[in-house]
């Protein structure tokens, strides 16, 4: 009777799985910190609605002069 030794199948060892989980946890923590604490991409700012007062056009001088000259 002969003793047959089988080679273990190649695959992800426990060390690779542990390193992958640690990297994923760090990635999630960095994204959470950047988006929630540092406000990346301006998510904490309100969206502008309509024109601001400094952008609103004022009536021209000729329009107000002609309006006051009409009876």
Coordinates of N, CA, C and O in Angstrom, one line a residue:
X1 N 0.8 -1.2 0.0 CA 0.0 0.0 0.0 C 0.9 1.2 0.0 O 1.8 1.3 0.8
X2 N 0.6 2.2 -0.9 CA 1.4 3.4 -1.0 C 0.6 4.5 -0.4 O -0.6 4.6 -0.4
X3 N 1.4 5.5 0.2 CA 0.8 6.7 0.7 C 0.9 7.7 -0.4 O 1.9 8.0 -0.9
X4 N -0.3 8.3 -0.7 CA -0.4 9.3 -1.7 C -0.7 10.6 -1.0 O -1.6 10.8 -0.3
X5 N 0.2 11.6 -1.3 CA 0.1 12.9 -0.7 C -0.5 13.8 -1.8 O 0.0 13.9 -2.9
X6 N -1.6 14.4 -1.5 CA -2.3 15.4 -2.5 C -1.8 16.8 -2.2 O -1.7 17.2 -1.1
X7 N -1.6 17.5 -3.3 CA -1.2 18.9 -3.2 C -2.5 19.7 -2.8 O -3.6 19.4 -3.4
X8 N -2.4 20.7 -2.0 CA -3.6 21.5 -1.7 C -4.0 22.3 -3.0 O -3.1 22.7 -3.7
X9 N -5.3 22.5 -3.2 CA -5.7 23.2 -4.3 C -5.3 24.7 -4.2 O -5.4 25.2 -3.1
X10 N -4.9 25.2 -5.3 CA -4.5 26.7 -5.2 C -5.8 27.5 -5.0 O -6.8 27.2 -5.6
X11 N -5.7 28.5 -4.2 CA -6.8 29.3 -3.9 C -6.5 30.4 -2.9 O -5.3 30.5 -2.6
X12 N -7.4 31.1 -2.5 CA -7.2 32.2 -1.6 C -7.0 31.6 -0.2 O -7.9 30.9 0.3
X13 N -5.9 31.9 0.4 CA -5.6 31.4 1.7 C -6.2 32.3 2.7 O -6.8 33.4 2.4
X14 N -6.2 31.9 4.0 CA -6.8 32.8 5.0 C -6.2 34.1 5.1 O -6.9 35.1 5.5
X15 N -4.9 34.3 4.9 CA -4.2 35.5 5.0 C -4.8 36.5 3.9 O -4.9 37.7 4.2
X16 N -5.0 36.0 2.7 CA -5.5 36.9 1.7 C -6.9 37.4 2.0 O -7.2 38.5 1.7
X17 N -7.7 36.5 2.6 CA -9.1 36.9 2.9 C -9.1 38.0 4.0 O -9.8 39.0 4.0
X18 N -8.2 37.8 5.0 CA -8.1 38.7 6.1 C -7.6 40.1 5.6 O -8.2 41.2 6.0
X19 N -6.6 40.1 4.7 CA -6.1 41.4 4.2 C -7.2 42.1 3.4 O -7.3 43.3 3.4
X20 N -7.9 41.3 2.6 CA -9.0 41.9 1.8 C -10.1 42.5 2.6 O -10.5 43.6 2.3
X21 N -10.5 41.9 3.7 CA -11.5 42.4 4.6 C -11.0 43.7 5.3 O -11.7 44.7 5.4
X22 N -9.7 43.7 5.7 CA -9.1 44.9 6.3 C -9.1 46.1 5.3 O -9.4 47.2 5.7
X23 N -8.7 45.8 4.1 CA -8.7 46.9 3.1 C -10.1 47.4 2.8 O -10.2 48.6 2.6
X24 N -11.1 46.6 2.7 CA -12.4 47.0 2.5 C -12.9 47.9 3.7 O -13.6 48.9 3.4
X25 N -12.6 47.5 4.9 CA -13.0 48.3 6.0 C -12.4 49.7 6.0 O -13.0 50.7 6.3
X26 N -11.1 49.7 5.7 CA -10.4 51.0 5.6 C -11.0 51.9 4.5 O -11.2 53.1 4.6
X27 N -11.3 51.3 3.3 CA -11.9 52.0 2.2 C -13.3 52.6 2.6 O -13.5 53.8 2.3
X28 N -14.1 51.8 3.3 CA -15.4 52.3 3.7 C -15.2 53.4 4.7 O -16.0 54.4 4.7
X29 N -14.3 53.3 5.6 CA -14.0 54.3 6.6 C -13.6 55.6 6.0 O -14.0 56.7 6.4
X30 N -12.7 55.5 5.0 CA -12.2 56.7 4.3 C -13.3 57.4 3.6 O -13.5 58.7 3.6
X31 N -14.2 56.6 2.9 CA -15.3 57.2 2.2 C -16.3 57.9 3.1 O -16.8 59.0 2.8
X32 N -16.6 57.2 4.2 CA -17.5 57.8 5.2 C -17.0 59.1 5.7 O -17.7 60.1 5.8
X33 N -15.7 59.1 6.1 CA -15.1 60.3 6.7 C -15.1 61.4 5.6 O -15.4 62.6 6.0
X34 N -14.8 61.1 4.4 CA -14.7 62.2 3.4 C -16.1 62.7 3.0 O -16.2 63.9 2.8
X35 N -17.0 61.9 2.9 CA -18.4 62.3 2.5 C -19.2 62.9 3.7 O -19.9 63.9 3.5
X36 N -19.1 62.4 4.9 CA -19.9 62.8 6.0 C -19.2 63.9 6.8 O -19.9 64.8 7.3
X37 N -17.9 63.8 7.0 CA -17.2 64.8 7.9 C -16.6 65.9 7.1 O -16.8 67.1 7.4
X38 N -15.9 65.6 6.0 CA -15.2 66.7 5.2 C -16.1 67.3 4.1 O -15.7 68.2 3.5
X39 N -17.3 66.7 3.9 CA -18.2 67.2 2.9 C -17.6 67.3 1.5 O -17.7 68.4 0.9
X40 N -17.0 66.2 1.1 CA -16.5 66.2 -0.3 C -17.6 66.4 -1.3 O -18.8 66.1 -1.0
X41 N -17.3 67.0 -2.4 CA -18.3 67.2 -3.5 C -19.4 68.2 -3.2 O -20.3 68.4 -3.9
X42 N -19.3 68.9 -2.1 CA -20.3 70.0 -1.7 C -21.7 69.4 -1.5 O -22.6 70.1 -1.7
X43 N -21.8 68.2 -0.9 CA -23.1 67.7 -0.6 C -23.8 68.5 0.5 O -25.0 68.4 0.7
X44 N -23.1 69.3 1.3 CA -23.7 70.0 2.4 C -24.2 71.3 2.1 O -24.8 72.0 2.9
X45 N -24.0 71.8 0.8 CA -24.5 73.1 0.4 C -25.9 73.0 -0.2 O -26.2 72.0 -0.9
X46 N -26.7 74.0 0.0 CA -28.0 74.0 -0.5 C -28.0 74.3 -2.0 O -27.1 75.1 -2.5
X47 N -28.9 73.8 -2.8 CA -28.9 74.0 -4.2 C -29.4 75.4 -4.5 O -30.4 75.8 -3.8
X48 N -28.8 76.2 -5.3 CA -29.3 77.5 -5.6 C -30.7 77.4 -6.4 O -30.8 76.7 -7.3
X49 N -31.6 78.2 -6.0 CA -33.0 78.2 -6.6 C -33.2 79.6 -7.1 O -33.3 80.5 -6.3
X50 N -33.4 79.7 -8.4 CA -33.7 81.1 -9.0 C -32.5 81.9 -9.0 O -31.4 81.5 -8.7
X51 N -32.7 83.2 -9.4 CA -31.6 84.1 -9.6 C -31.4 84.8 -8.3 O -32.3 85.1 -7.5
X52 N -30.1 85.1 -8.0 CA -29.7 85.8 -6.8 C -30.0 87.3 -7.0 O -30.0 87.7 -8.2
X53 N -30.2 88.1 -6.0 CA -30.5 89.5 -6.2 C -29.4 90.2 -7.0 O -29.8 91.2 -7.7
X54 N -28.2 89.9 -6.8 CA -27.1 90.6 -7.5 C -27.2 90.3 -9.0 O -26.6 91.0 -9.8
X55 N -27.9 89.2 -9.4 CA -27.9 88.8 -10.8 C -29.2 89.4 -11.5 O -29.3 89.5 -12.7
X56 N -30.2 89.8 -10.7 CA -31.4 90.2 -11.3 C -31.2 91.5 -12.1 O -30.6 92.5 -11.6
X57 N -31.7 91.6 -13.3 CA -31.4 92.8 -14.1 C -32.3 93.9 -13.6 O -33.4 93.8 -13.2
X58 N -31.7 95.1 -13.7 CA -32.4 96.3 -13.3 C -32.9 97.0 -14.5 O -32.4 96.9 -15.6
X59 N -34.0 97.7 -14.4 CA -34.5 98.4 -15.6 C -33.5 99.4 -16.1 O -32.9 100.1 -15.4
X60 N -33.5 99.6 -17.4 CA -32.5 100.5 -18.0 C -33.0 101.9 -17.8 O -34.2 102.2 -17.6
X61 N -32.1 102.9 -18.0 CA -32.4 104.3 -17.8 C -33.4 104.8 -18.9 O -34.3 105.6 -18.6
X62 N -33.2 104.3 -20.1 CA -34.1 104.8 -21.2 C -35.5 104.3 -20.9 O -36.5 105.0 -21.3
X63 N -35.7 103.1 -20.4 CA -37.0 102.5 -20.1 C -37.7 103.3 -19.0 O -38.9 103.6 -19.1
X64 N -37.0 103.7 -18.0 CA -37.6 104.5 -16.9 C -37.9 105.9 -17.4 O -38.9 106.5 -17.0
X65 N -37.1 106.5 -18.2 CA -37.3 107.8 -18.7 C -38.5 107.9 -19.6 O -39.3 108.8 -19.5
X66 N -38.6 106.9 -20.5 CA -39.8 106.9 -21.4 C -41.1 106.6 -20.6 O -42.1 107.1 -21.0
X67 N -41.0 105.8 -19.5 CA -42.2 105.6 -18.8 C -42.6 106.8 -18.0 O -43.8 107.1 -17.8
X68 N -41.7 107.6 -17.5 CA -42.1 108.8 -16.8 C -42.5 110.0 -17.8 O -43.3 110.9 -17.4
X69 N -42.0 109.9 -19.0 CA -42.4 111.0 -20.0 C -43.8 110.7 -20.5 O -44.4 111.7 -21.0
X70 N -44.3 109.5 -20.5 CA -45.6 109.3 -21.1 C -46.7 109.8 -20.1 O -46.6 109.8 -19.0
X71 N -47.8 110.4 -20.8 CA -48.9 110.9 -19.9 C -49.7 109.9 -19.3 O -49.9 108.8 -19.5

